[in-house]
Amino acid sequence: MSKGTVVLAYSGGLDTSCILVWLKEQGYDVITFLANIGQDEDFEAAREKAVSLGAKKVYIEDLRTEFVEDFIWPAVQANAVYEDRYLLGTAVARPCIARRQVEIARKEGAQFVSHGATGKGNDQIRFELTCYALYPEVKIIAPWRVPEFYNRFRGRTDLMEYAKKHGIPVPVTPRAPWSMDANLMHISYESGILENPKSHAPADLYLMTKNPEDSPNVPDELEIEFRNGVPVKVINVKDGMSKDTPLDIFSYLNEIGGKHGVGRIDIVENRFIGMKSRGIYETPGGTVLLKAHLDIETFTMDKEVRRIKQGLGIKFSELIYNGFWYSPECEFVQHCIAKSQENVEGKVQLSVFKGHVYILGRESSKSLYNEELVSMDVQGNYDPCDASGFIRINAVRLREHHRLQGLSSIKQ
Amino acid sequence: MSKGTVVLAYSGGLDTSCILVWLKEQGYDVITFLANIGQDEDFEAAREKAVSLGAKKVYIEDLRTEFVEDFIWPAVQANAVYEDRYLLGTAVARPCIARRQVEIARKEGAQFVSHGATGKGNDQIRFELTCYALYPEVKIIAPWRVPEFYNRFRGRTDLMEYAKKHGIPVPVTPRAPWSMDANLMHISYESGILENPKSHAPADLYLMTKNPEDSPNVPDELEIEFRNGVPVKVINVKDGMSKDTPLDIFSYLNEIGGKHGVGRIDIVENRFIGMKSRGIYETPGGTVLLKAHLDIETFTMDKEVRRIKQGLGIKFSELIYNGFWYSPECEFVQHCIAKSQENVEGKVQLSVFKGHVYILGRESSKSLYNEELVSMDVQGNYDPCDASGFIRINAVRLREHHRLQGLSSIKQ
Amino acid sequence: MSKGTVVLAYSGGLDTSCILVWLKEQGYDVITFLANIGQDEDFEAAREKAVSLGAKKVYIEDLRTEFVEDFIWPAVQANAVYEDRYLLGTAVARPCIARRQVEIARKEGAQFVSHGATGKGNDQIRFELTCYALYPEVKIIAPWRVPEFYNRFRGRTDLMEYAKKHGIPVPVTPRAPWSMDANLMHISYESGILENPKSHAPADLYLMTKNPEDSPNVPDELEIEFRNGVPVKVINVKDGMSKDTPLDIFSYLNEIGGKHGVGRIDIVENRFIGMKSRGIYETPGGTVLLKAHLDIETFTMDKEVRRIKQGLGIKFSELIYNGFWYSPECEFVQHCIAKSQENVEGKVQLSVFKGHVYILGRESSKSLYNEELVSMDVQGNYDPCDASGFIRINAVRLREHHRLQGLSSIKQ
Amino acid sequence: MSKGTVVLAYSGGLDTSCILVWLKEQGYDVITFLANIGQDEDFEAAREKAVSLGAKKVYIEDLRTEFVEDFIWPAVQANAVYEDRYLLGTAVARPCIARRQVEIARKEGAQFVSHGATGKGNDQIRFELTCYALYPEVKIIAPWRVPEFYNRFRGRTDLMEYAKKHGIPVPVTPRAPWSMDANLMHISYESGILENPKSHAPADLYLMTKNPEDSPNVPDELEIEFRNGVPVKVINVKDGMSKDTPLDIFSYLNEIGGKHGVGRIDIVENRFIGMKSRGIYETPGGTVLLKAHLDIETFTMDKEVRRIKQGLGIKFSELIYNGFWYSPECEFVQHCIAKSQENVEGKVQLSVFKGHVYILGRESSKSLYNEELVSMDVQGNYDPCDASGFIRINAVRLREHHRLQGLSSIKQ
């Protein structure tokens, strides 16, 4: 008799194939779910593999458009960057996948969900917090935290042996000495030889971006148009190529950014569970968008709104990183940030070249930029004498501070 | 009879030369002060010019070392960046210059200081707040805010005429259609044709950095060593070139960064007085250091300390930008940031190439990075089961939130 | 010929009566505007006085309801408190008055507005920033900053003489040796003998609250019902008295709070212009509401939303204090805070007694409080073992920190 | 053979007595540790009880002075308040106790520590994070999270039975229908009948403070002197009673505060683990100190330093509440806050009456208060015209915002 039905986040790889078989061994019915979030994958082969390994049902779903619209776009609005550098490519993908997975679980009446994330990482948290938030009664099976599982499979060799024994196809190409995770937004690399924070990443590691040393010697020039803080159109100024749906825009920015080697970073970051880990990321389109959005935002948003919004954006980034996409505070912050974007519209021109993005100019009918007011050549509606009072009033406090320090130095 | 003595921040250019003469015309004795903070200048020629125009005394002082140690280094510790992009090259120079200027004023018994900053900009504020903070009784003459002055000199033509009439040497080379400000840390460009935020910067504008299209096709690789969050040594990995004093280190990073076109930005920023203005900056060495410091800091600093320090760094940046270097709050924040840097030590390897800085690796004896703890291959002192509890406790709140939403959706 | 029309914020007192006449003397037509925001005033007498002094037109408007709904309620939602103590009674009134004043100015085609606020205080700023924000082209005449005015009227004696000369009725009762400002929300006292921060306030100073030593020996017990973070009903539990419109509710809370001596504070605060000043305030109803709102808010709002909202509330308070009610950032923050209040609903029971407010209990259908979950007697849907993992994961970082400190102490 | 030695935090009550015996039953040697942090307790009776129940060794230590100096004083400097209301009386005591407990464990070579805190509360976390931080290798036995324990003892009846069976003295007085925790700083009450957030606390619940309805009809007047942000002396103005050591000062403030019924609150708070819980607290001396410290701090501290420090104080409060006293970030924040207190010195006069604290006046030789500068009667070193410029420059942004809104309303 079945212990119940599990919806397993299935990648088609060795680990989740072994988990599929192991779950069946434990007495569960297994439904596999494979989300297409832009990774390079033979989805049909994965489907056949899952079926052949005994999946009761196989879901393969194209989530790319909702990934861009519901997850990447809010991150763009927020200028979401974790610890000043990481653009959160994995972190925004997890709630997108898990949201669909619990929808399937509810639809199929499955009490269980399962995934192949490790016990030391962030993804387990991002995945499970989403599940608990959206399906509070769900039971989660995380094999890499189940002693029977992780004591049995202590390394890749154990998985290979198990695979051979149970008819699980074993990868024929040798594995890279690191692990990677890919989606439409980025590829991340970690573990293996990268665990030594001092050793440099091998040149052949990157799959999404050209090595800037080999990238074209001529820049591409783009114009990105924003509305409500998200891109609505991108034009390649030279060849006139133009894109105007979220998925097309983002894919095209990946293409151009990737071609010019944009968005590579090598960092040590702080995981939610309190460890430091080394990660290498390439986020071509996201990096282009971050630069462009920063530019149009500062151009159109009031200075003090910007300061407050900057703080909210940092908070948002931490929440996303830590897996709290579906939480009351993240919903609140996302709402506030979206509110701040109402006037963030206009066009940014930029060039992409040899790993870098250069902002060239911008225009907007919603800008608070006032060319006459700021001009050095004309007065505009501005009286320079006012600045004297402004400065002297700002100095009141500083002079009092100095007075007191003087007093205390006299006394001592 | 003299109205008193003015110490004038003198650049040797047309504006401050006219101000010198005008101040004398108004009845003041004028002492000129020209600070060497790394700008490209013929200091001897400036001295002679000041003398010939009637300066009572001429001070020319090399402040480069104190500029690096007392102003740039704290900015490096803070990862000081204004509005996510501007590295504050002008803003950190102003208090350095004004500090020395009021020292001279006190020494010379001068009641007045004067400068040539315009009435719409930030520099007047940075300059004057420093003066008021360090010399509260000082009187400031800001000609560009004095109606008699600015009504008389409505444009460059008026200045040129005045110069000719008063024997002030007039520049012979045609002026660039923008204004610039240079120091060891950066060059800024604004005004003139740059006031249109849409028009692209001309290719020949930049003086400190090579155009990345023309920069070397081979990267330079550097190792920067930090202690207390500031660089103590830089080594060029390929040729073994090494620098270890603050001024040498920073100058060398400028050289390498400049050679590879690093640190160019084109932004619209928010001035303290509430206008948006367009500025173009090149900060080669500062950009290299920012990237390297971010890396070693995250590598060695506790995650939660980092979060708090990040907020303080943003605050620090705003204070610097707005001219509050010498304020109680800036001293407080600077103290706190310095405290956070006690363990920020180690070496960062990076390459500089075609306008971009790539972090390659890092090492530190003070790192909280624990290779065994984070390893995917060994357990380390870590029980994966703990993560289950961690996640479920974090989910308590999310499930309650969902429960309440469920209740309310039932009720309605 | 008239220099134009001024709308003068007129109080009926000596200062603004002199200003009225002085403005006419200067060649302006003067329209007086007197707002009823709940202060104790003979409005008809003020009207007659203004007419007799030559006001071209007299506006007297009851703004009490909009004062409560548009200004006090948002402050309640925000738990708005400046520098941990001041409930902002004056600060929220200024934009309410100035908003109406510029409406009148626009309607009457007046280019000028004027007020009697002093040149050292906050009110001039609050008043004028509102005017500039809502009527950017307006010209402001602030006589206490006009040298011709303040040099002529160096003290009260000068005003009295001027009044006598110009037929301005002079107050017959001796003036209190301090100044006060009253409205529906509070009365503030400052200046005069209160300027010495060490001297105690006289017992007869307070007009809105009973001295707690003389207040009733029996508490009043109230139940306040909130919706969207604002009170919608108040019931006196003992006598059943009930109020349910904003103005009635707030007035009743003033009555009960005042009767029991609630809401007196004596503070030194930091003015926007950078001086410290001593102020004494009594805010009876506002204090009761603050306590009640804090209670229902924490009861119904998610913990992490609360943390973020707390920061926004502090920001909001600073903005209000500094006069930025009508600013992009204040509108943004007010929007965010209002969003956070959507579930802040329920009833709070409290008692008011001898200067203090005691929360007794609370209930809400929107509460995230889960009696079963938190119970010490039943398990609820909670596994205590989870807490072990939660704690150990939280300790990962702390143990690493200790490890590193241990290493460094060994080395040294 | 023994499984090892456990140092048990022992209170002398039923729970920890049962735990003592149960631990022995499980095969451990047990050392009991009872900290005197000011609670009302018969320490000798507890010692005898522990010995009679088989404790291998009994530690009873008076930690009151270090509790005040090392834990309460930093909280006073920070104005530490959790969620706007709770003064953290329990939270600051836990690291004080646990610090000594791990010192004993290290000294005794004990590998284990144990405590009687429940599995749903904050105290388990505060206790254990301190242990892990200071003794990273320690093993913690938390019986209320051990299934064998909590499944065996499902309620008080089970404990009573076990006690009777094992010769553990059983309390003879009937237990209050709530639980309480007492120390020098406060008493907290929760659970039992208090779990219903709507039911009012019984009048006889409070032990540390008089009911304000029964408290004296005459206020006490105190003068508290601060240095470095902590009290160094308290004087009762009427009878001249004076205290000047930390423990004496705090105890005396408890006495006076308690006599007048000061410091009672009834709140719902958010526990670290994400539940809301209802707690009732009385913190007499702490409440008096909070009010006095807030006053002297604002009087002596620069406005902008205060704003930054306020944020740090909120952070510090959250860290203390959540159990992170011994963490890198808490040490960092505590250092920064201490730095901010360097000039916080002077005297505050206040009266204590019927549950409330009234600030009456303050004085300090370090104050930034400048009576002449702020005076309404004399000009001081202040030019009111400066305020005009200050306001107009602050309005630049607001007018631009309005201009843009005007434009967009025209367009639509």
PDB file of N, CA, C and O in Angstrom, chain C residues 389-407:
ATOM      1  N   GLY C 389      16.986  22.438  15.799  1.00  0.00           N
ATOM      2  CA  GLY C 389      17.647  22.721  14.532  1.00  0.00           C
ATOM      3  C   GLY C 389      17.734  24.215  14.279  1.00  0.00           C
ATOM      4  O   GLY C 389      18.757  24.719  13.826  1.00  0.00           O
ATOM      5  N   PHE C 390      16.659  24.887  14.595  1.00  0.00           N
ATOM      6  CA  PHE C 390      16.622  26.339  14.409  1.00  0.00           C
ATOM      7  C   PHE C 390      17.754  27.005  15.180  1.00  0.00           C
ATOM      8  O   PHE C 390      18.482  27.856  14.658  1.00  0.00           O
ATOM      9  N   ILE C 391      17.907  26.598  16.416  1.00  0.00           N
ATOM     10  CA  ILE C 391      18.940  27.211  17.261  1.00  0.00           C
ATOM     11  C   ILE C 391      20.322  26.835  16.751  1.00  0.00           C
ATOM     12  O   ILE C 391      21.205  27.686  16.641  1.00  0.00           O
ATOM     13  N   ARG C 392      20.519  25.567  16.412  1.00  0.00           N
ATOM     14  CA  ARG C 392      21.863  25.158  15.980  1.00  0.00           C
ATOM     15  C   ARG C 392      22.269  25.861  14.690  1.00  0.00           C
ATOM     16  O   ARG C 392      23.429  26.240  14.517  1.00  0.00           O
ATOM     17  N   ILE C 393      21.319  26.022  13.775  1.00  0.00           N
ATOM     18  CA  ILE C 393      21.663  26.735  12.532  1.00  0.00           C
ATOM     19  C   ILE C 393      21.971  28.195  12.837  1.00  0.00           C
ATOM     20  O   ILE C 393      22.940  28.761  12.310  1.00  0.00           O
ATOM     21  N   ASN C 394      21.188  28.794  13.711  1.00  0.00           N
ATOM     22  CA  ASN C 394      21.507  30.168  14.093  1.00  0.00           C
ATOM     23  C   ASN C 394      22.868  30.280  14.781  1.00  0.00           C
ATOM     24  O   ASN C 394      23.477  31.355  14.796  1.00  0.00           O
ATOM     25  N   ALA C 395      23.307  29.193  15.371  1.00  0.00           N
ATOM     26  CA  ALA C 395      24.596  29.217  16.073  1.00  0.00           C
ATOM     27  C   ALA C 395      25.785  28.973  15.144  1.00  0.00           C
ATOM     28  O   ALA C 395      26.925  29.205  15.550  1.00  0.00           O
ATOM     29  N   VAL C 396      25.544  28.523  13.918  1.00  0.00           N
ATOM     30  CA  VAL C 396      26.664  28.205  13.010  1.00  0.00           C
ATOM     31  C   VAL C 396      27.627  29.392  12.931  1.00  0.00           C
ATOM     32  O   VAL C 396      28.834  29.256  13.132  1.00  0.00           O
ATOM     33  N   ARG C 397      27.078  30.543  12.674  1.00  0.00           N
ATOM     34  CA  ARG C 397      27.844  31.763  12.531  1.00  0.00           C
ATOM     35  C   ARG C 397      28.578  32.151  13.815  1.00  0.00           C
ATOM     36  O   ARG C 397      29.727  32.581  13.787  1.00  0.00           O
ATOM     37  N   LEU C 398      27.881  31.980  14.929  1.00  0.00           N
ATOM     38  CA  LEU C 398      28.475  32.378  16.212  1.00  0.00           C
ATOM     39  C   LEU C 398      29.649  31.473  16.558  1.00  0.00           C
ATOM     40  O   LEU C 398      30.663  31.924  17.091  1.00  0.00           O
ATOM     41  N   ARG C 399      29.510  30.196  16.221  1.00  0.00           N
ATOM     42  CA  ARG C 399      30.599  29.270  16.507  1.00  0.00           C
ATOM     43  C   ARG C 399      31.799  29.539  15.603  1.00  0.00           C
ATOM     44  O   ARG C 399      32.948  29.434  16.031  1.00  0.00           O
ATOM     45  N   GLU C 400      31.528  29.880  14.359  1.00  0.00           N
ATOM     46  CA  GLU C 400      32.636  30.215  13.452  1.00  0.00           C
ATOM     47  C   GLU C 400      33.383  31.450  13.960  1.00  0.00           C
ATOM     48  O   GLU C 400      34.609  31.505  13.917  1.00  0.00           O
ATOM     49  N   HIS C 401      32.626  32.407  14.428  1.00  0.00           N
ATOM     50  CA  HIS C 401      33.220  33.636  14.961  1.00  0.00           C
ATOM     51  C   HIS C 401      34.136  33.293  16.138  1.00  0.00           C
ATOM     52  O   HIS C 401      35.253  33.792  16.255  1.00  0.00           O
ATOM     53  N   HIS C 402      33.653  32.437  16.995  1.00  0.00           N
ATOM     54  CA  HIS C 402      34.432  32.029  18.158  1.00  0.00           C
ATOM     55  C   HIS C 402      35.691  31.281  17.725  1.00  0.00           C
ATOM     56  O   HIS C 402      36.779  31.492  18.260  1.00  0.00           O
ATOM     57  N   ARG C 403      35.514  30.389  16.752  1.00  0.00           N
ATOM     58  CA  ARG C 403      36.639  29.637  16.223  1.00  0.00           C
ATOM     59  C   ARG C 403      37.751  30.579  15.760  1.00  0.00           C
ATOM     60  O   ARG C 403      38.919  30.418  16.103  1.00  0.00           O
ATOM     61  N   LEU C 404      37.345  31.607  15.014  1.00  0.00           N
ATOM     62  CA  LEU C 404      38.337  32.536  14.481  1.00  0.00           C
ATOM     63  C   LEU C 404      39.019  33.317  15.604  1.00  0.00           C
ATOM     64  O   LEU C 404      40.229  33.514  15.604  1.00  0.00           O
ATOM     65  N   GLN C 405      38.213  33.741  16.578  1.00  0.00           N
ATOM     66  CA  GLN C 405      38.795  34.476  17.705  1.00  0.00           C
ATOM     67  C   GLN C 405      39.758  33.588  18.472  1.00  0.00           C
ATOM     68  O   GLN C 405      40.811  34.033  18.917  1.00  0.00           O
ATOM     69  N   GLY C 406      39.363  32.317  18.610  1.00  0.00           N
ATOM     70  CA  GLY C 406      40.239  31.366  19.273  1.00  0.00           C
ATOM     71  C   GLY C 406      41.562  31.259  18.527  1.00  0.00           C
ATOM     72  O   GLY C 406      42.642  31.350  19.121  1.00  0.00           O
ATOM     73  N   LEU C 407      41.472  31.117  17.202  1.00  0.00           N
ATOM     74  CA  LEU C 407      42.676  31.023  16.380  1.00  0.00           C
ATOM     75  C   LEU C 407      43.571  32.246  16.586  1.00  0.00           C
ATOM     76  O   LEU C 407      44.771  32.130  16.780  1.00  0.00           O
TER      77      LEU C 407
END
